[in-house]
mmCIF file of C-alpha atoms and ligand atoms in Angstrom:
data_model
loop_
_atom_site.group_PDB
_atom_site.id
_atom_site.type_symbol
_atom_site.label_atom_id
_atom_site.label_comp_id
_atom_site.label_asym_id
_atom_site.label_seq_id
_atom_site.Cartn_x
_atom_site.Cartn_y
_atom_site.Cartn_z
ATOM 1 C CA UNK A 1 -2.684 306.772 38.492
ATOM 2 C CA UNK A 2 0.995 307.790 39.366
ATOM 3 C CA UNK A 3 1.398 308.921 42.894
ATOM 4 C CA UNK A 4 5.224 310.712 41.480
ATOM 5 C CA UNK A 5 4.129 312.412 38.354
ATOM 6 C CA UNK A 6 8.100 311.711 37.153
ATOM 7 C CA UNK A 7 8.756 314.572 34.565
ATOM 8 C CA UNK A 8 11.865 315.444 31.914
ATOM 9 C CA UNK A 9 12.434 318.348 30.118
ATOM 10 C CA UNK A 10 15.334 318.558 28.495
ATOM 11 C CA UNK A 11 18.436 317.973 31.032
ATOM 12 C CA UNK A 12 15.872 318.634 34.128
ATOM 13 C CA UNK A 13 14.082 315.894 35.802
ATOM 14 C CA UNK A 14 10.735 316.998 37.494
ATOM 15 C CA UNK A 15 9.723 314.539 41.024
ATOM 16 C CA UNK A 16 6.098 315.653 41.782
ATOM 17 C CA UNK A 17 4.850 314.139 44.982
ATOM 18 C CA UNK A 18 1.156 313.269 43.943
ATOM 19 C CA UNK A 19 -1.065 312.480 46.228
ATOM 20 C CA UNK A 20 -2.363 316.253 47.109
ATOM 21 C CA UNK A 21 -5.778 314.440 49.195
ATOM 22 C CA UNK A 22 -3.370 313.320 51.588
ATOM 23 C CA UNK A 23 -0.867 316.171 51.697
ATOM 24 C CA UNK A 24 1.629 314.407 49.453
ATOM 25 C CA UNK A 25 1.724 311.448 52.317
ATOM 26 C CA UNK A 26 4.779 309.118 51.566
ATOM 27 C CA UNK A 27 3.022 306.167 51.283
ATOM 28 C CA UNK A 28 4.429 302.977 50.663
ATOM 29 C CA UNK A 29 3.484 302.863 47.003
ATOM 30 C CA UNK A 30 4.608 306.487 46.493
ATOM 31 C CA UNK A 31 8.138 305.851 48.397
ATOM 32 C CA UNK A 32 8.672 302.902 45.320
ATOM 33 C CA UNK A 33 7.482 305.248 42.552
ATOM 34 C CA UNK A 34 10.048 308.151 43.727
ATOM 35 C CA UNK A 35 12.608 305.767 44.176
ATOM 36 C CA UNK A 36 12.095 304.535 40.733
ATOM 37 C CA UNK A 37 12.209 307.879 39.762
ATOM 38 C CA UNK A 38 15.627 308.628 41.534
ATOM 39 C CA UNK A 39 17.572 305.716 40.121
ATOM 40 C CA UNK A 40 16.158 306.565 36.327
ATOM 41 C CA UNK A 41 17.623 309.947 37.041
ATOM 42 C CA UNK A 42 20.943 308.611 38.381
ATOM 43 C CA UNK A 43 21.032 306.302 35.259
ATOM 44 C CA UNK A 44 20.255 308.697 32.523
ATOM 45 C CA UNK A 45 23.184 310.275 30.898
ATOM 46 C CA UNK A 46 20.338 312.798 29.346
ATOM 47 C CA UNK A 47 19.023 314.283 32.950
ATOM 48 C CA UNK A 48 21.759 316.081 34.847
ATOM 49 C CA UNK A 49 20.043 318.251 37.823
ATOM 50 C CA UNK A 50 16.772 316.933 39.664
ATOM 51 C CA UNK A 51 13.658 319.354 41.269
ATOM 52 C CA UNK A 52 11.622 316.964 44.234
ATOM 53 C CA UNK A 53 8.524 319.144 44.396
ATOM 54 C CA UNK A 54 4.578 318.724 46.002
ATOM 55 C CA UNK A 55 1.195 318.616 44.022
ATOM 56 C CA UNK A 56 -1.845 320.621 44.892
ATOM 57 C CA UNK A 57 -1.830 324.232 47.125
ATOM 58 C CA UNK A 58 -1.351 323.075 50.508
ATOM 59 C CA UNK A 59 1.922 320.660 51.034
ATOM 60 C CA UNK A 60 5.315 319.321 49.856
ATOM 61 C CA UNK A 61 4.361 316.469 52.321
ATOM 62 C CA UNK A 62 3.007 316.089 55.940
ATOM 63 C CA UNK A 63 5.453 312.815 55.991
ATOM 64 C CA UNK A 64 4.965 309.023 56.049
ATOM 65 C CA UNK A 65 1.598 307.482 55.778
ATOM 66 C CA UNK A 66 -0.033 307.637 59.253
ATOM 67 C CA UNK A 67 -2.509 305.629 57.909
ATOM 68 C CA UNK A 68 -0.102 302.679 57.355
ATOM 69 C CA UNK A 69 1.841 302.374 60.154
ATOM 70 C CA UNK A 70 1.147 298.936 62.179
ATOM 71 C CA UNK A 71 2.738 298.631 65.376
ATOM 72 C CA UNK A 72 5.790 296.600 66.023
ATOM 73 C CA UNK A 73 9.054 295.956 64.626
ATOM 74 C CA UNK A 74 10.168 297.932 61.155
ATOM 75 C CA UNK A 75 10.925 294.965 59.243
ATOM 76 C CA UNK A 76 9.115 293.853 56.430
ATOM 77 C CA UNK A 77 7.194 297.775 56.567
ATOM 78 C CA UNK A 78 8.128 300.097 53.865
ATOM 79 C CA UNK A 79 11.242 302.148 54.148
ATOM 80 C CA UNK A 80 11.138 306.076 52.703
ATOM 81 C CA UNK A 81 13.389 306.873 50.035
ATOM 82 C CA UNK A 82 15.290 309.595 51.878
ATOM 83 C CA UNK A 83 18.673 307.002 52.108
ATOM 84 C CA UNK A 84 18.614 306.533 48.042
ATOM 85 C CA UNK A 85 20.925 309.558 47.618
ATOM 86 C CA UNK A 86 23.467 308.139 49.887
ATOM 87 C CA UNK A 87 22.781 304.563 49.672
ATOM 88 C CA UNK A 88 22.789 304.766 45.379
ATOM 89 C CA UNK A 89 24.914 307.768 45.231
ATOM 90 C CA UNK A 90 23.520 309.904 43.378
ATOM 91 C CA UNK A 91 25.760 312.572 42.748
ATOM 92 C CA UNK A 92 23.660 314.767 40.465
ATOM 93 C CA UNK A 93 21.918 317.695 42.437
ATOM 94 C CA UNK A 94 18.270 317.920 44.151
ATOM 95 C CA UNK A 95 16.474 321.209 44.716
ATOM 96 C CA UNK A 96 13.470 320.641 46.648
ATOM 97 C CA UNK A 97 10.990 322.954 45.786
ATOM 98 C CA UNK A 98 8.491 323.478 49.251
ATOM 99 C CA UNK A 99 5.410 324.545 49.583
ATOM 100 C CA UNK A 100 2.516 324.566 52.488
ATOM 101 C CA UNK A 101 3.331 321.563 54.919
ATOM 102 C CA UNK A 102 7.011 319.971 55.187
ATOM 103 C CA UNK A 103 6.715 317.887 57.588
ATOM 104 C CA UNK A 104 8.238 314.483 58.821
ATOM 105 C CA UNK A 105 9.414 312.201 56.252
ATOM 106 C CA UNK A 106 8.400 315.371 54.144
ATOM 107 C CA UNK A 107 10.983 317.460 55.995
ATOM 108 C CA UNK A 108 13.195 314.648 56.167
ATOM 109 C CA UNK A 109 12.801 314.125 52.327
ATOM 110 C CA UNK A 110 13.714 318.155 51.510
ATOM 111 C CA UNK A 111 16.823 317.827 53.978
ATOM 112 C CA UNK A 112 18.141 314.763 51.755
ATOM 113 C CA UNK A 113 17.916 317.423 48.508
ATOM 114 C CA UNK A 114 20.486 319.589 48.524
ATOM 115 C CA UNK A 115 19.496 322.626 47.465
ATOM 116 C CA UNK A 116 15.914 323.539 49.266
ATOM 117 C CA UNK A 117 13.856 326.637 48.098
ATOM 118 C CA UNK A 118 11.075 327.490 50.201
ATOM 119 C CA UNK A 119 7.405 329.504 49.680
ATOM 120 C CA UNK A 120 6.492 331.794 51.352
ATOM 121 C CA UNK A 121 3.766 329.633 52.795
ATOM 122 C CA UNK A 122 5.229 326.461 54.142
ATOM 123 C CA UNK A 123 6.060 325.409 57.263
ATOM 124 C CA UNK A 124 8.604 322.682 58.894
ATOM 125 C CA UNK A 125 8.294 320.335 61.295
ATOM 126 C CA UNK A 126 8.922 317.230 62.987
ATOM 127 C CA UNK A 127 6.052 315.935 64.313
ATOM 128 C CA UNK A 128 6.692 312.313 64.848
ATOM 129 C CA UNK A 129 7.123 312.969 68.597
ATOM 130 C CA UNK A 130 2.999 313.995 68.846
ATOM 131 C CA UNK A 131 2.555 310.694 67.592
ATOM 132 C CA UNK A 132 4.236 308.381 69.518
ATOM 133 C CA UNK A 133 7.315 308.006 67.398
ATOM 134 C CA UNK A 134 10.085 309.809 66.434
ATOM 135 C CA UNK A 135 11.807 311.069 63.170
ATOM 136 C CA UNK A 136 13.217 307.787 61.591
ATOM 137 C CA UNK A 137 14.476 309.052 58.280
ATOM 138 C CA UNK A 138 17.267 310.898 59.079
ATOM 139 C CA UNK A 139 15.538 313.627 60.919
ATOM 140 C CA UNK A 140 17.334 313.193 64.242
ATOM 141 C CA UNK A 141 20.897 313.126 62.252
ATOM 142 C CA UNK A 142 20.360 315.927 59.205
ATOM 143 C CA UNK A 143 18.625 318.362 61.268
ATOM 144 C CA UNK A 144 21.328 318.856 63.909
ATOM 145 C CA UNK A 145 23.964 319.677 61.391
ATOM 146 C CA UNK A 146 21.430 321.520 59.313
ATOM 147 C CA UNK A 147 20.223 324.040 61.765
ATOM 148 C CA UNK A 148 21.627 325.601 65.224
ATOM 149 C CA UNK A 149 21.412 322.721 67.407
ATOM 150 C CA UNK A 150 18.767 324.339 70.245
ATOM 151 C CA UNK A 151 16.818 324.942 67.105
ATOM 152 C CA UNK A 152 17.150 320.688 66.318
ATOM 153 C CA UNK A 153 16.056 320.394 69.629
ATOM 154 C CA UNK A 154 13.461 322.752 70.065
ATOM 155 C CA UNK A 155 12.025 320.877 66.367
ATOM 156 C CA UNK A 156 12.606 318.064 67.283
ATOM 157 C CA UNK A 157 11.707 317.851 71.376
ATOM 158 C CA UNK A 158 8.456 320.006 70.935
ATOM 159 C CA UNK A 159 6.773 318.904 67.230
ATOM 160 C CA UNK A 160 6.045 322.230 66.701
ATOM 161 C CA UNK A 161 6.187 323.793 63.166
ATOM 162 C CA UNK A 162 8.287 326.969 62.459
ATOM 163 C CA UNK A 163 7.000 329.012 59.027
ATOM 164 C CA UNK A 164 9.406 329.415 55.825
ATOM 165 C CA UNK A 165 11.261 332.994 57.373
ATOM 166 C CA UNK A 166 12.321 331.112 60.549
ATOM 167 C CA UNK A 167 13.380 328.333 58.069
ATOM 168 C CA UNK A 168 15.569 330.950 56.108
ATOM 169 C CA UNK A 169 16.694 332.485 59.373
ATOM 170 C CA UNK A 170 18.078 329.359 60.820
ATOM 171 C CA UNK A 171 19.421 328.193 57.406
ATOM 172 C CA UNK A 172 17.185 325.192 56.355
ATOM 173 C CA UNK A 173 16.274 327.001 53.145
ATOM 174 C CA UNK A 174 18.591 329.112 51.101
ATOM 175 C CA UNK A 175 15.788 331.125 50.093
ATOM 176 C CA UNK A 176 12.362 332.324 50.241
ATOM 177 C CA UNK A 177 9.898 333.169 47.491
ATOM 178 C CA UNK A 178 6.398 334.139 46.761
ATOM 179 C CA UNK A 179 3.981 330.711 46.327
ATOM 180 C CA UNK A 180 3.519 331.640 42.185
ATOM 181 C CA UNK A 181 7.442 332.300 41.954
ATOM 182 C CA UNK A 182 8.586 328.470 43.434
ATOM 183 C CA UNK A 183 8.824 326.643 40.464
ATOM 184 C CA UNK A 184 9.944 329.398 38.347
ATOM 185 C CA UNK A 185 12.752 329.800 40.785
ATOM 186 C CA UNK A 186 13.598 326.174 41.174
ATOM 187 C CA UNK A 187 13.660 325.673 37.449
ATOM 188 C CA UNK A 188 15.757 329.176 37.323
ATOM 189 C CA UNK A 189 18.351 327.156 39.176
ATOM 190 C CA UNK A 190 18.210 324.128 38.200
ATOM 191 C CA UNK A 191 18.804 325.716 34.391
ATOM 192 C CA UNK A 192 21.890 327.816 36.296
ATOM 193 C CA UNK A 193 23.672 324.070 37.180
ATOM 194 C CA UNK A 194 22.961 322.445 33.620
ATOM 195 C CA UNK A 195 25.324 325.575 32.265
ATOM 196 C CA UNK A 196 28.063 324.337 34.536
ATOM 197 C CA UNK A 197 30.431 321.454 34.141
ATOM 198 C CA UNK A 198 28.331 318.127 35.143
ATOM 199 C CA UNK A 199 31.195 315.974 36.305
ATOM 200 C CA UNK A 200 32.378 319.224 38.031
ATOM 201 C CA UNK A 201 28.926 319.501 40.031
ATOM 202 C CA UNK A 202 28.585 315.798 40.936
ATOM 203 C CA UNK A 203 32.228 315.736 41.964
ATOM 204 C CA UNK A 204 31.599 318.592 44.345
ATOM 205 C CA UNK A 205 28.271 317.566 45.511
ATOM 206 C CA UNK A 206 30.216 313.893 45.960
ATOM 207 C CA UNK A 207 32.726 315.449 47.761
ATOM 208 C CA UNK A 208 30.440 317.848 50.376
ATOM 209 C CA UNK A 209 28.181 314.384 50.894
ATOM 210 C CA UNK A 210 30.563 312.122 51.977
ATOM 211 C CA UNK A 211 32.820 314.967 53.681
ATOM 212 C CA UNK A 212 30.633 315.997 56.268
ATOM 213 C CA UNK A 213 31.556 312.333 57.916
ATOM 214 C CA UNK A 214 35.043 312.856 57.587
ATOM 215 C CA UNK A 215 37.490 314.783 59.467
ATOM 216 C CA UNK A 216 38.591 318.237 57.775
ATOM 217 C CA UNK A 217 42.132 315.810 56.834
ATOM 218 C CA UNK A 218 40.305 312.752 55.112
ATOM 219 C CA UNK A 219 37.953 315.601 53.562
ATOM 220 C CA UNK A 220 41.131 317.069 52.020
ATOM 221 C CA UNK A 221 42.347 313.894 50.943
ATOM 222 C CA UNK A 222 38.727 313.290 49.586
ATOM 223 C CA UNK A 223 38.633 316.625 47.738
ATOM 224 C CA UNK A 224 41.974 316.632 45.856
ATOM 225 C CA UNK A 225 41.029 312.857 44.315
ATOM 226 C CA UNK A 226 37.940 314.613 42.883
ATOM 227 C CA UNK A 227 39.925 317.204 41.845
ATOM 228 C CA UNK A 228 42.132 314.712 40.322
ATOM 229 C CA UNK A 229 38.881 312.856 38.620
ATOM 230 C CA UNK A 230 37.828 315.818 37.337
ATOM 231 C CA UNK A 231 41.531 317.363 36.022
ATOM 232 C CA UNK A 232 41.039 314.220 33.627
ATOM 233 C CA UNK A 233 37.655 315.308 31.947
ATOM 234 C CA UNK A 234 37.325 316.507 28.612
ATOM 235 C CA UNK A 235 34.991 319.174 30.137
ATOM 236 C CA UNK A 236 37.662 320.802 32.639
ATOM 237 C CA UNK A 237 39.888 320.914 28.941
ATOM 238 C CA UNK A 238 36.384 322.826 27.763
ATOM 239 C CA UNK A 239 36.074 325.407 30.363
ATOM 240 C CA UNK A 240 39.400 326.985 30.578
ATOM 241 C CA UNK A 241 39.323 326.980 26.768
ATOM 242 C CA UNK A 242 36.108 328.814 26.679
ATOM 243 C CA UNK A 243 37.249 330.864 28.687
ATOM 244 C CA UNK A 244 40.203 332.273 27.219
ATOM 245 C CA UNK A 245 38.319 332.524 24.710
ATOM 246 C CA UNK A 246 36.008 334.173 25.398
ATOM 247 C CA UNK A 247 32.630 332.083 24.504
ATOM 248 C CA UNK A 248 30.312 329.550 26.603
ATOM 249 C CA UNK A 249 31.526 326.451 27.227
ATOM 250 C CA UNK A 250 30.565 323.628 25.734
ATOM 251 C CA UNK A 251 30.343 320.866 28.145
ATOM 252 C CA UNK A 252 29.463 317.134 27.214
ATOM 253 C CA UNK A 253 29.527 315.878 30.475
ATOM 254 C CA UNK A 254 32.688 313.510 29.717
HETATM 255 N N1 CAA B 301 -0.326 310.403 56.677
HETATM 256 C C1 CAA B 301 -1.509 310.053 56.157
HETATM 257 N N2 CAA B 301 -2.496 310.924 55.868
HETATM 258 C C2 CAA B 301 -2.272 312.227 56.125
HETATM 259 C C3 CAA B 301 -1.053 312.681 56.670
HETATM 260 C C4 CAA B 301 -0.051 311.712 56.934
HETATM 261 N N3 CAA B 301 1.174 312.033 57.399
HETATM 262 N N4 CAA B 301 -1.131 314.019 56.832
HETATM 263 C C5 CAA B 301 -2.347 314.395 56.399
HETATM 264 N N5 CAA B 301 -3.041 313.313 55.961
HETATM 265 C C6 CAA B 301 -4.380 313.287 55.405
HETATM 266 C C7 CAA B 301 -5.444 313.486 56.481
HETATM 267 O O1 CAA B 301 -5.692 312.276 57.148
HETATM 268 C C8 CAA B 301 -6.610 313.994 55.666
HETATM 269 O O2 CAA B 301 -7.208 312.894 55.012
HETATM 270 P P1 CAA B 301 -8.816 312.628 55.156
HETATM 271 O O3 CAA B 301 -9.422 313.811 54.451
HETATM 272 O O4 CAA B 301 -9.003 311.333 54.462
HETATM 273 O O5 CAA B 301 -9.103 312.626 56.611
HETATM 274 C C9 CAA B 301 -5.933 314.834 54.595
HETATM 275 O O6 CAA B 301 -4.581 314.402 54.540
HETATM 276 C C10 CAA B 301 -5.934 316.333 54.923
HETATM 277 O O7 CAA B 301 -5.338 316.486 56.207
HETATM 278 P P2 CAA B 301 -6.102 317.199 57.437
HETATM 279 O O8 CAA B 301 -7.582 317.091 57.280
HETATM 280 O O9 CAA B 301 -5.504 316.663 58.686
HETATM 281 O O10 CAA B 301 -5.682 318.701 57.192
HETATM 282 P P3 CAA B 301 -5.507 319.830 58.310
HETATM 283 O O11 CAA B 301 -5.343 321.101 57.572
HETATM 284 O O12 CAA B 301 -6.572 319.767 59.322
HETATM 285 O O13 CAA B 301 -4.115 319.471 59.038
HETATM 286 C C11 CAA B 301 -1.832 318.799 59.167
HETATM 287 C C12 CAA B 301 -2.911 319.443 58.313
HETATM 288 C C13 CAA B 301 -1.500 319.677 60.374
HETATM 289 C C14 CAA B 301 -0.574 318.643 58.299
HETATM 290 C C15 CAA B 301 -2.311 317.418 59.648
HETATM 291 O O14 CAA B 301 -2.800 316.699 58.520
HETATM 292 C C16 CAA B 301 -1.267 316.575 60.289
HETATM 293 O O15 CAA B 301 -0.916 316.802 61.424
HETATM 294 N N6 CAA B 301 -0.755 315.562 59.561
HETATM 295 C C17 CAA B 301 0.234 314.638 60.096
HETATM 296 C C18 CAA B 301 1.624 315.231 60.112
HETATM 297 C C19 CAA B 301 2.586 314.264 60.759
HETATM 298 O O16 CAA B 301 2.441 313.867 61.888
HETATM 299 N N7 CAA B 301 3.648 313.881 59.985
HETATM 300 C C20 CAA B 301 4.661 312.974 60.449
HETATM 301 C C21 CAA B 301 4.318 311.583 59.989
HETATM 302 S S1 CAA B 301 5.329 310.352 60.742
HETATM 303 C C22 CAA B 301 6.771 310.386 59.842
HETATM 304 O O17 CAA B 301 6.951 311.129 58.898
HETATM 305 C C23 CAA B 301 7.764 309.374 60.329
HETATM 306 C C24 CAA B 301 9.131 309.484 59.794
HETATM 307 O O18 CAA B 301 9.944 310.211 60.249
HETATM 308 C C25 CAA B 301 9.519 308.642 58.676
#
């Protein structure tokens, strides 16, 4: 059986983390089937916004797989899938949809989307540091540019969870819904993007990525050779004609 029930309906791709018995655990098997997953929906002209989402009622994911850590050096142990984004560039948007237990890898996971929606009943954390360890997906980079840094720290130094308001409050979702309205919401938005120019979108998301490294100069620089990119689309033609006259525009991503 799948552990990433890997979805597609129409220009949406669907990531559902499926192993609900073990709070959507990233085990080793599941981090290869989401990865496989992630490049299909890089490669597939078809699919142009992703949702990352959690089976069952109780998590997104409580993290990596406790249960198959072995002591010792990383290499040769499975690495989670939360560097694919950067590593394969994958330009086209995540939303994360979160519910019950984000946690960990989980957390770290949701923080590589970029767009995270949040129910009413989950809750964040970082609880490597309980365990002996500490966050090793990004967790101790993304979560200190995500959030107020005492907040980082207070995460990150104590393991303790925070609920889905403090996560709005500190901004590490953009919003908050009731549990029956996630998906709904998520697929709400994700619909919202497909309407706008594609190359637009990726170029922007592209250009926010790979900025926050850069200095506000080299993030100019970066920004007006997207702009350039996307000045040379047929779609950017597309939306300013649509627009004067009047109608939707028809965008092919090209
Ligand atoms: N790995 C493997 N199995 C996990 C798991 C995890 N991260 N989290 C939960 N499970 C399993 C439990 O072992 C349990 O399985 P069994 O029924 O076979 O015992 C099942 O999921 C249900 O969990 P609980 O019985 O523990 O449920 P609970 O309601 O009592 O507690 C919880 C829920 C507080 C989330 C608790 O499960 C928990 O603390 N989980 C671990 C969270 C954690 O430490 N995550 C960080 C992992 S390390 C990491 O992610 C490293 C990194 O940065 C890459």
């Amino acid at each position: 059986m799948a552990v990433v029930n890997y979805e597609k309906e129409g220009r949406i791709a669907i990531m559902t983390l499926n192993r609900p018995e073990a709070l959507n655990a990233l085990s080793a098997e599941l981090s290869a089937e989401l990865r496989a997953a992630m490049i299909d929906f890089r490669d597939d002209p078809e699919l142009w916004v992703a949702i990352v989402t959690g089976a069952g009622d109780r998590a997104f994911s409580a993290g990596a797989d406790i249960k198959g850590f072995r002591p010792g050096p990383r290499e040769g142990q499975p690495e989670l899938p939360t560097e694919v984004v950067r590593a394969d560039k994958i330009w086209k948007p995540f939303i994360a949809a979160i519910h019950g237990y984000c946690l960990g890898g989980g957390l770290e996971l949701a923080m590589t989307c970029d767009i995270r929606i949040a129910a009413d009943d989950s809750q964040f954390g970082q609880p490597e540091i309980n365990i002996g360890f500490l966050p090793g997906a990004g967790g101790t980079q993304r979560l200190p540019r995500f959030v107020p840094r005492a907040w980082a720290a207070e995460i990150l130094l104590t393991g303790d969870r925070i609920d889905a308001q403090t996560a709005l409050s500190i901004g590490l979702v953009s919003r908050v819904v009731p549990r029956d309205q996630l998906m709904p919401t998520a697929m709400e938005m994700a619909k919202t993007i497909c309407t706008r120019a594609p190359l637009g979108v990726r170029a922007c998301k592209e250009a926010m990525i790979r900025g926050y490294e850069l200095s506000l100069e080299e993030g100019l620089t970066l920004e007006r050779e997207k702009v350039a990119e996307c000045r040379a689309t047929e779609d950017f033609a597309e939306g300013a004609r649509a627009f004067v006259e009047k109608r939707p525009p028809n965008y092919k991503a090209k």
